[in-house]
CSV table of C-alpha atoms in Angstrom, one decimal:
chain,number,residue,atom,x,y,z
R,75,MET,CA,17.1,27.2,2.5
R,76,SER,CA,14.2,26.2,0.3
R,77,LEU,CA,14.0,23.3,-2.1
R,78,ASP,CA,11.2,23.5,-4.7
R,79,PHE,CA,10.2,20.7,-7.0
R,80,GLY,CA,8.1,22.0,-9.8
R,81,ALA,CA,5.3,20.3,-11.6
R,82,LYS,CA,5.3,20.0,-15.4
R,83,SER,CA,2.4,18.4,-17.2
R,84,ASP,CA,-0.1,16.7,-14.9
R,85,GLU,CA,-2.6,18.8,-13.0
R,86,LYS,CA,-3.0,16.0,-10.4
R,87,TRP,CA,0.4,16.6,-9.1
R,88,ARG,CA,1.2,19.9,-7.4
R,89,HIS,CA,4.1,21.7,-5.8
R,90,VAL,CA,6.2,20.6,-2.9
R,91,SER,CA,8.1,23.1,-0.8
R,92,LEU,CA,10.5,22.0,1.9
R,93,SER,CA,11.8,24.7,4.2
R,94,THR,CA,14.7,23.4,6.2
R,95,SER,CA,15.5,26.7,7.8
R,96,HIS,CA,12.2,26.7,9.6
R,97,GLY,CA,12.4,23.0,10.4
R,98,SER,CA,9.1,22.2,8.6
R,99,TYR,CA,7.6,21.3,5.3
R,100,GLN,CA,4.5,22.2,3.5
R,101,LYS,CA,2.7,20.0,0.9
R,102,ASP,CA,-0.2,21.0,-1.3
R,103,ASP,CA,-2.1,17.7,-2.0
R,104,GLN,CA,0.3,15.5,-4.0
R,105,ALA,CA,3.7,16.4,-5.5
R,106,HIS,CA,4.6,15.9,-9.1
R,107,LEU,CA,7.3,13.5,-8.0
R,108,VAL,CA,7.9,11.7,-11.2
R,109,GLY,CA,8.2,15.0,-13.0
R,110,HIS,CA,10.8,16.2,-10.5
R,111,ALA,CA,12.7,13.0,-10.6
R,112,MET,CA,13.0,13.2,-14.4
R,113,THR,CA,13.1,16.9,-15.4
R,114,ALA,CA,16.9,17.4,-15.2
R,115,PRO,CA,18.4,17.2,-18.7
R,116,LEU,CA,19.9,13.8,-19.3
R,117,ALA,CA,22.8,15.3,-21.2
R,118,ALA,CA,24.1,16.8,-18.0
R,119,TYR,CA,24.8,13.2,-16.8
R,120,ILE,CA,25.5,11.4,-20.0
R,121,PRO,CA,28.3,13.1,-22.0
R,122,GLY,CA,27.8,13.1,-25.7
R,123,GLN,CA,24.1,12.1,-25.5
R,124,THR,CA,21.5,14.6,-26.6
R,125,GLY,CA,19.0,15.5,-24.0
R,126,LEU,CA,15.2,15.0,-24.4
R,127,SER,CA,13.1,17.8,-25.8
R,128,ASP,CA,10.5,19.4,-23.5
R,129,ALA,CA,7.7,17.6,-25.4
R,130,ASP,CA,9.5,14.2,-25.0
R,131,GLN,CA,10.2,14.9,-21.4
R,132,ASP,CA,6.5,15.7,-20.7
R,133,ALA,CA,5.4,12.6,-22.6
R,134,LEU,CA,7.8,10.4,-20.6
R,135,THR,CA,6.8,11.9,-17.3
R,136,ASP,CA,3.1,11.3,-18.2
R,137,LEU,CA,4.0,7.7,-19.1
R,138,TYR,CA,5.6,7.1,-15.7
R,139,ILE,CA,2.6,8.6,-13.9
R,140,ARG,CA,0.0,6.6,-15.9
R,141,GLY,CA,2.1,3.4,-15.6
R,142,THR,CA,2.7,3.5,-11.9
R,143,PRO,CA,0.1,2.4,-9.4
R,144,ALA,CA,-1.4,5.2,-7.3
R,145,ASN,CA,-0.2,3.7,-4.0
R,146,THR,CA,3.4,3.6,-5.4
R,147,LEU,CA,3.2,7.2,-6.4
R,148,ARG,CA,2.0,8.2,-2.9
R,149,ALA,CA,5.0,6.2,-1.5
R,150,TYR,CA,7.3,8.1,-3.8
R,151,GLU,CA,5.8,11.3,-2.6
R,152,ARG,CA,6.4,10.5,1.1
R,153,ASP,CA,9.9,9.1,0.5
R,154,LEU,CA,11.1,12.1,-1.6
R,155,ILE,CA,10.0,14.5,1.1
R,156,TYR,CA,11.8,12.4,3.8
R,157,LEU,CA,15.0,11.9,1.7
R,158,THR,CA,15.2,15.6,0.9
R,159,ALA,CA,14.7,16.6,4.5
R,160,TRP,CA,17.2,14.0,5.8
R,161,LYS,CA,19.9,15.2,3.3
R,162,ALA,CA,19.3,18.8,4.3
R,163,ALA,CA,19.5,17.9,8.0
R,164,ALA,CA,22.6,15.6,7.7
R,165,PHE,CA,24.6,17.5,5.1
R,166,ALA,CA,22.9,20.9,4.8
R,167,ALA,CA,22.7,20.2,1.1
R,168,PRO,CA,20.0,19.2,-1.5
R,169,LEU,CA,19.9,15.8,-3.1
R,170,ASN,CA,22.4,15.2,-5.9
R,171,TRP,CA,21.7,13.3,-9.1
R,172,PRO,CA,23.4,11.0,-9.1
R,173,GLU,CA,23.9,10.8,-5.4
R,174,GLY,CA,27.3,10.0,-3.9
R,175,GLU,CA,28.1,6.6,-2.4
R,176,ALA,CA,29.2,8.3,0.9
R,177,VAL,CA,25.7,9.8,1.3
R,178,ALA,CA,24.1,6.5,0.6
R,179,LEU,CA,26.3,4.7,3.1
R,180,ARG,CA,25.6,7.4,5.7
R,181,PHE,CA,21.9,7.0,5.1
R,182,ILE,CA,22.1,3.3,5.8
R,183,ILE,CA,24.2,3.7,8.9
R,184,ASP,CA,22.0,6.4,10.3
R,185,HIS,CA,18.9,4.3,9.9
R,186,SER,CA,20.3,1.0,11.0
R,187,ARG,CA,20.8,1.7,14.7
R,188,ASP,CA,18.8,2.8,17.8
R,189,LEU,CA,19.6,6.4,18.6
R,190,THR,CA,17.8,6.4,22.0
R,191,GLU,CA,21.1,6.3,23.9
R,192,ALA,CA,23.2,8.0,21.3
R,193,ASP,CA,25.8,10.7,22.3
R,194,PRO,CA,24.1,14.2,22.1
R,195,GLN,CA,26.8,15.2,19.7
R,196,ASP,CA,26.1,12.3,17.3
R,197,PRO,CA,25.4,13.7,13.8
R,198,ALA,CA,22.8,10.9,13.3
R,199,LEU,CA,20.9,12.0,16.4
R,200,THR,CA,21.0,15.7,15.3
R,201,ALA,CA,19.5,14.7,11.9
R,202,ALA,CA,16.9,12.5,13.6
R,203,ASP,CA,15.9,15.3,15.9
R,204,ALA,CA,15.3,17.6,12.8
R,205,LEU,CA,13.2,14.9,11.2
R,206,ILE,CA,11.2,14.4,14.4
R,207,THR,CA,10.6,18.2,14.6
R,208,GLN,CA,9.3,18.2,11.1
R,209,GLY,CA,6.9,15.3,11.8
R,210,LEU,CA,8.8,13.0,9.4
R,211,ARG,CA,10.1,10.6,12.0
R,212,LYS,CA,8.3,9.3,15.1
R,213,SER,CA,11.2,8.5,17.5
R,214,HIS,CA,14.9,7.8,17.9
R,215,ALA,CA,14.2,4.0,17.7
R,216,CYS,CA,15.7,2.1,14.8
R,217,PRO,CA,13.3,2.3,11.8
R,218,ALA,CA,11.8,-1.0,10.6
R,219,PRO,CA,14.0,-2.7,8.0
R,220,SER,CA,11.0,-2.7,5.6
R,221,THR,CA,10.7,1.1,5.9
R,222,LEU,CA,14.4,1.5,5.1
R,223,ASP,CA,14.1,-0.9,2.2
R,224,ARG,CA,11.2,1.0,0.7
R,225,ARG,CA,13.0,4.4,1.0
R,226,ILE,CA,16.0,3.0,-0.7
R,227,ALA,CA,13.9,1.4,-3.4
R,228,SER,CA,12.3,4.8,-4.0
R,229,TRP,CA,15.7,6.5,-4.1
R,230,ARG,CA,16.9,4.0,-6.7
R,231,ALA,CA,13.7,4.5,-8.7
R,232,PHE,CA,14.4,8.2,-8.9
R,233,HIS,CA,17.8,7.5,-10.3
R,234,ARG,CA,16.3,5.1,-12.9
R,235,MET,CA,13.9,7.8,-14.0
R,236,LYS,CA,16.9,10.0,-14.7
R,237,ASN,CA,18.8,7.1,-16.4
R,238,LEU,CA,21.5,7.3,-13.7
R,239,ALA,CA,23.4,4.6,-11.8
R,240,SER,CA,22.3,4.3,-8.2
R,241,PRO,CA,24.9,4.6,-5.4
R,242,PHE,CA,23.1,1.7,-3.6
R,243,ASP,CA,24.4,-0.6,-6.3
R,244,ALA,CA,28.0,0.0,-5.2
R,245,PRO,CA,29.6,-3.1,-3.7
R,246,LEU,CA,30.4,-1.5,-0.3
R,247,VAL,CA,26.9,0.1,0.0
R,248,ARG,CA,25.2,-3.2,-1.0
R,249,GLN,CA,27.2,-5.1,1.6
R,250,ALA,CA,26.4,-2.5,4.3
R,251,ARG,CA,22.7,-2.8,3.5
R,252,ALA,CA,22.9,-6.6,3.7
R,253,LYS,CA,24.6,-6.5,7.1
R,254,ALA,CA,22.1,-3.9,8.4
R,255,ARG,CA,19.2,-6.1,7.3
R,256,ARG,CA,20.7,-9.1,9.1
R,257,ALA,CA,21.5,-7.1,12.2
R,258,ALA,CA,17.9,-5.9,12.5
R,259,ALA,CA,16.4,-9.2,11.5
R,260,LYS,CA,13.3,-10.2,13.5
R,261,PRO,CA,10.1,-12.2,12.7
R,262,LYS,CA,7.9,-10.4,10.2
R,263,ALA,CA,4.8,-9.0,11.9
R,264,PRO,CA,1.6,-10.1,10.1
R,265,LYS,CA,-0.5,-7.4,8.6
R,266,SER,CA,-3.4,-8.7,10.6
R,267,ALA,CA,-3.0,-10.0,14.1
R,268,ASN,CA,-5.5,-12.8,13.3
R,269,PRO,CA,-7.1,-14.1,10.2
R,270,ILE,CA,-10.8,-13.6,9.8
R,271,THR,CA,-11.8,-17.2,9.2
R,272,ARG,CA,-15.4,-18.2,8.5
R,273,GLU,CA,-16.3,-18.5,12.2
R,274,VAL,CA,-15.0,-15.0,12.9
R,275,LEU,CA,-16.6,-13.6,9.8
R,276,GLU,CA,-20.0,-14.9,10.8
R,277,ALA,CA,-19.7,-13.3,14.2
R,278,VAL,CA,-18.7,-10.0,12.6
R,279,LEU,CA,-21.6,-10.2,10.0
R,280,ALA,CA,-24.1,-10.6,12.9
R,281,THR,CA,-23.3,-7.0,14.0
R,282,CYS,CA,-24.7,-5.6,10.7
R,283,ASP,CA,-28.3,-4.6,11.0
R,284,HIS,CA,-30.8,-3.8,8.2
R,285,SER,CA,-30.0,-0.1,8.1
R,286,LEU,CA,-28.3,1.2,4.9
R,287,ARG,CA,-25.0,1.3,6.8
R,288,GLY,CA,-25.5,-2.3,7.9
R,289,LEU,CA,-26.3,-3.4,4.4
R,290,ARG,CA,-23.2,-1.6,3.1
R,291,ASP,CA,-20.9,-3.0,5.7
R,292,ARG,CA,-22.2,-6.6,5.2
R,293,ALA,CA,-21.6,-6.3,1.4
R,294,ILE,CA,-18.1,-4.9,2.0
R,295,LEU,CA,-17.2,-7.8,4.4
R,296,MET,CA,-18.7,-10.5,2.3
R,297,LEU,CA,-17.2,-9.2,-1.0
R,298,GLY,CA,-13.8,-8.6,0.6
R,299,TRP,CA,-13.7,-12.2,2.0
R,300,ALA,CA,-15.6,-14.3,-0.6
R,301,SER,CA,-14.0,-12.8,-3.7
R,302,GLY,CA,-10.6,-14.1,-2.6
R,303,GLY,CA,-9.6,-11.7,0.2
R,304,ARG,CA,-9.5,-8.3,-1.5
R,305,ARG,CA,-7.2,-5.6,-0.3
R,306,ARG,CA,-8.9,-2.5,1.2
R,307,SER,CA,-7.6,-0.3,-1.6
R,308,GLU,CA,-9.2,-2.7,-4.1
R,309,ILE,CA,-12.5,-2.6,-2.3
R,310,ALA,CA,-12.5,1.2,-2.0
R,311,GLY,CA,-11.6,1.5,-5.7
R,312,LEU,CA,-14.5,-0.5,-7.0
R,313,MET,CA,-17.0,1.4,-9.2
R,314,ARG,CA,-20.6,0.4,-10.1
R,315,GLN,CA,-19.5,-0.5,-13.6
R,316,ASP,CA,-17.0,-3.0,-12.2
R,317,ILE,CA,-19.9,-5.1,-10.9
R,318,ASP,CA,-21.7,-7.2,-13.6
R,319,LEU,CA,-25.1,-8.4,-12.6
R,320,LYS,CA,-26.2,-9.9,-15.9
R,321,ASP,CA,-26.1,-13.5,-14.6
R,322,TYR,CA,-27.4,-12.8,-11.1
R,323,ALA,CA,-31.1,-13.2,-11.8
R,324,LYS,CA,-30.5,-16.5,-13.6
R,325,ASP,CA,-27.5,-18.1,-11.8
R,326,GLY,CA,-27.0,-16.1,-8.7
R,327,ILE,CA,-23.6,-15.0,-9.9
R,328,ILE,CA,-22.0,-11.6,-9.9
R,329,TRP,CA,-18.9,-10.9,-11.9
R,330,ILE,CA,-16.2,-8.5,-10.5
R,331,ASN,CA,-14.0,-6.7,-12.9
R,332,LEU,CA,-11.0,-5.3,-11.0
R,333,VAL,CA,-9.1,-2.8,-13.1
R,334,GLU,CA,-5.8,-3.7,-11.5
R,335,THR,CA,-4.4,-5.0,-8.2
R,336,LYS,CA,-1.0,-5.0,-6.5
R,337,THR,CA,0.0,-8.1,-8.4
R,338,THR,CA,-1.7,-7.6,-11.8
R,339,GLN,CA,-1.5,-5.0,-14.5
R,340,SER,CA,-4.3,-2.7,-15.6
R,341,GLY,CA,-6.5,-4.5,-18.1
R,342,LYS,CA,-4.9,-7.9,-17.3
R,343,THR,CA,-6.7,-8.7,-14.1
R,344,PRO,CA,-8.9,-11.8,-14.5
R,345,LYS,CA,-12.6,-11.6,-13.7
R,346,LEU,CA,-13.6,-12.7,-10.2
R,347,VAL,CA,-16.9,-14.3,-9.2
R,348,LEU,CA,-19.2,-13.8,-6.3
R,349,LYS,CA,-21.8,-16.4,-5.4
R,350,GLY,CA,-24.3,-17.4,-2.8
R,351,ARG,CA,-24.8,-15.2,0.3
R,352,ALA,CA,-22.0,-12.8,-0.7
R,353,ALA,CA,-23.7,-12.2,-4.1
R,354,GLN,CA,-27.0,-11.6,-2.4
R,355,ALA,CA,-25.6,-9.1,0.0
R,356,LEU,CA,-23.9,-7.2,-2.7
R,357,ALA,CA,-26.9,-7.1,-5.0
R,358,PHE,CA,-29.1,-6.0,-2.1
R,359,TRP,CA,-26.8,-3.2,-1.3
R,360,VAL,CA,-26.7,-2.0,-4.9
R,361,GLU,CA,-30.5,-2.1,-5.0
R,362,MET,CA,-31.3,-0.5,-1.6
R,363,GLY,CA,-28.5,2.1,-1.9
R,364,ASP,CA,-29.7,3.0,-5.4
R,365,ILE,CA,-26.1,2.6,-6.7
R,366,ASN,CA,-26.6,3.0,-10.4
R,367,ASP,CA,-23.2,4.5,-11.3
R,368,GLY,CA,-20.1,6.0,-9.6
R,369,PRO,CA,-18.4,4.5,-6.6
R,370,LEU,CA,-19.7,1.1,-5.4
R,371,PHE,CA,-19.1,1.7,-1.6
R,372,ARG,CA,-19.8,5.2,-0.2
R,373,PRO,CA,-19.9,7.0,3.2
R,374,ILE,CA,-23.3,7.0,4.9
R,375,THR,CA,-24.7,10.1,6.5
R,376,ARG,CA,-26.3,10.2,10.0
R,377,ASN,CA,-29.6,10.1,8.2
R,378,ASP,CA,-28.6,6.8,6.6
R,379,ASP,CA,-28.2,8.3,3.1
R,380,PRO,CA,-25.2,7.4,0.9
R,381,LEU,CA,-23.0,10.2,-0.3
R,382,GLU,CA,-21.8,10.6,-3.9
R,383,ARG,CA,-18.1,10.1,-3.1
R,384,ALA,CA,-16.2,6.8,-2.6
R,385,LEU,CA,-15.2,5.4,0.7
R,386,SER,CA,-11.4,5.7,1.2
R,387,PRO,CA,-9.2,2.7,2.1
R,388,ASP,CA,-9.0,4.1,5.6
R,389,GLY,CA,-12.8,4.1,5.7
R,390,ILE,CA,-12.7,0.4,4.9
R,391,TYR,CA,-10.1,0.0,7.7
R,392,GLN,CA,-12.4,1.8,10.2
R,393,ILE,CA,-15.4,-0.3,9.2
R,394,VAL,CA,-13.6,-3.6,9.8
R,395,GLN,CA,-12.1,-2.5,13.1
R,396,LYS,CA,-15.5,-1.3,14.3
R,397,ARG,CA,-17.4,-4.4,13.3
R,398,VAL,CA,-14.7,-6.8,14.8
R,399,THR,CA,-14.9,-4.9,18.1
R,400,GLN,CA,-18.7,-4.9,18.1
R,401,ALA,CA,-18.5,-8.7,17.6
R,402,GLY,CA,-16.8,-9.0,20.9
R,403,PHE,CA,-13.2,-9.5,19.8
R,404,PRO,CA,-10.5,-7.4,21.5
R,405,LYS,CA,-9.4,-4.2,20.0
R,406,GLY,CA,-6.8,-4.8,17.3
R,407,PHE,CA,-7.8,-8.4,16.9
R,408,ALA,CA,-7.9,-8.1,13.1
R,409,THR,CA,-7.4,-5.6,10.3
R,410,PRO,CA,-8.8,-5.6,6.7
R,411,HIS,CA,-5.9,-7.8,5.7
R,412,GLY,CA,-7.5,-10.4,8.0
R,413,LEU,CA,-10.1,-10.9,5.2
R,414,ARG,CA,-7.3,-11.9,2.9
R,415,SER,CA,-5.5,-14.1,5.3
R,416,GLY,CA,-8.7,-15.5,6.6
R,417,PHE,CA,-9.9,-16.5,3.1
R,418,LEU,CA,-6.7,-18.5,2.5
R,419,THR,CA,-6.6,-20.0,5.9
R,420,GLN,CA,-10.2,-21.2,5.6
R,421,ALA,CA,-9.5,-22.5,2.1
R,422,ALA,CA,-6.7,-24.6,3.6
R,423,LEU,CA,-8.9,-25.8,6.5
R,424,ASP,CA,-11.6,-26.9,4.0
R,425,GLY,CA,-9.1,-28.7,1.9
R,426,ALA,CA,-9.4,-26.5,-1.2
R,427,PRO,CA,-6.5,-26.8,-3.6
R,428,ILE,CA,-4.1,-23.9,-3.2
R,429,GLN,CA,-4.2,-23.2,-7.0
R,430,ALA,CA,-8.0,-22.7,-6.7
R,431,ALA,CA,-7.6,-20.3,-3.8
R,432,MET,CA,-4.9,-18.4,-5.6
R,433,ARG,CA,-7.1,-18.1,-8.7
R,434,LEU,CA,-9.3,-15.8,-6.5
R,435,SER,CA,-6.8,-14.2,-4.2
R,436,LEU,CA,-4.6,-13.4,-7.2
R,437,HIS,CA,-1.4,-14.1,-5.3
R,438,ARG,CA,1.5,-14.0,-7.6
R,439,SER,CA,3.8,-16.0,-5.4
R,440,LEU,CA,3.0,-19.6,-4.6
R,441,ALA,CA,5.4,-19.5,-1.7
R,442,GLN,CA,3.6,-16.6,-0.2
R,443,ALA,CA,0.2,-18.2,-0.4
R,444,GLN,CA,1.7,-21.5,0.8
R,445,GLN,CA,2.5,-19.9,4.1
R,446,TYR,CA,-1.2,-20.0,5.1
R,447,TYR,CA,-1.6,-23.6,4.0
R,448,ASP,CA,1.6,-24.6,5.9
R,449,ASP,CA,0.2,-23.1,9.2
R,450,VAL,CA,-2.9,-25.4,8.8
R,451,GLU,CA,-1.3,-28.5,7.4
R,452,ILE,CA,1.5,-28.7,10.0
R,453,THR,CA,-1.1,-29.5,12.7
R,454,GLU,CA,-2.2,-32.6,10.7
R,455,ASN,CA,1.4,-33.8,10.1
R,456,PRO,CA,1.8,-37.3,11.6
R,457,ALA,CA,5.3,-36.4,12.6
R,458,THR,CA,3.9,-34.1,15.3
R,459,ASP,CA,2.4,-37.1,17.1
R,460,LEU,CA,5.6,-39.2,17.3
R,461,LEU,CA,5.7,-38.9,21.1
R,462,GLY,CA,2.1,-39.8,21.5
């Protein structure tokens, strides 16, 4: 059995082929997921309403692609592959549009329990084995609630793209999801085991020598921390034209123009400022690396020469991990998100107003940013000394 999702208008998105009979899937680069999710005629699901023309369908597909962050599109890709494979393994059938409530309920039940000790004849175990064979599932353990939430969110998004009601909005299915979330509730693991506070950052920066690689890594670490705790995808996505040096010679200030972030829309992201040592490190990297256009941060060859292509977000991850370990901290001590959490933690330690810190971190939620301040402020709470 083969399920083919064809691309329509965007050359960036290619064909996905899932072969359930062979227990494997093949993927050429990225799938045209938005196109697949939207190409079925709307008239087939909305009686009496005229379907979109091919030109309108192409335009709408292109609009979804351009208006959706790249990371979200990649998540859609992974989730569509997983959902299609699961439906084939559990029901020997392709996804339906709209999907049935019974299928949605079964999906929640199958992914809300540990199958390690399940009966060998359990259908959920059989489906899980098929997914493990295809490399889409790691083990029989209960998936993380956040993973299940994301896949359900993607499934619902695919229904919205077709202008269809989602089965996950049915009362019984919603109640089952709520119960499953509560049953699997556990403390949320931080994205970084430890925040990279100023003291930690100084130790990490000390590992950066005067080679081109060292200059690059120092600029990455300082920009990532001092500009508000940038995400690794934001650092990797910076281009030379996003860095404005017009005020550097006079005031020692560098302006950073992020196109968009996880919490801001394209063209509506406020300018960020880099000052002091961080600005110096970035300006020195631009000069010594001869970065006149193109990607700001790039891989470095063994001969200490920068390549033309950009560093990937995973490359940023590897750099942070390597430098943290070289600084003498245990393996896994901190990830790139430690730059973000460390910036906010240090702001709280230094008594900076949370609104000022959020102006740089671009947190959309005050409650989320407040968590870092709460961890610091509780140690200064007089009520913690009542027993002396």
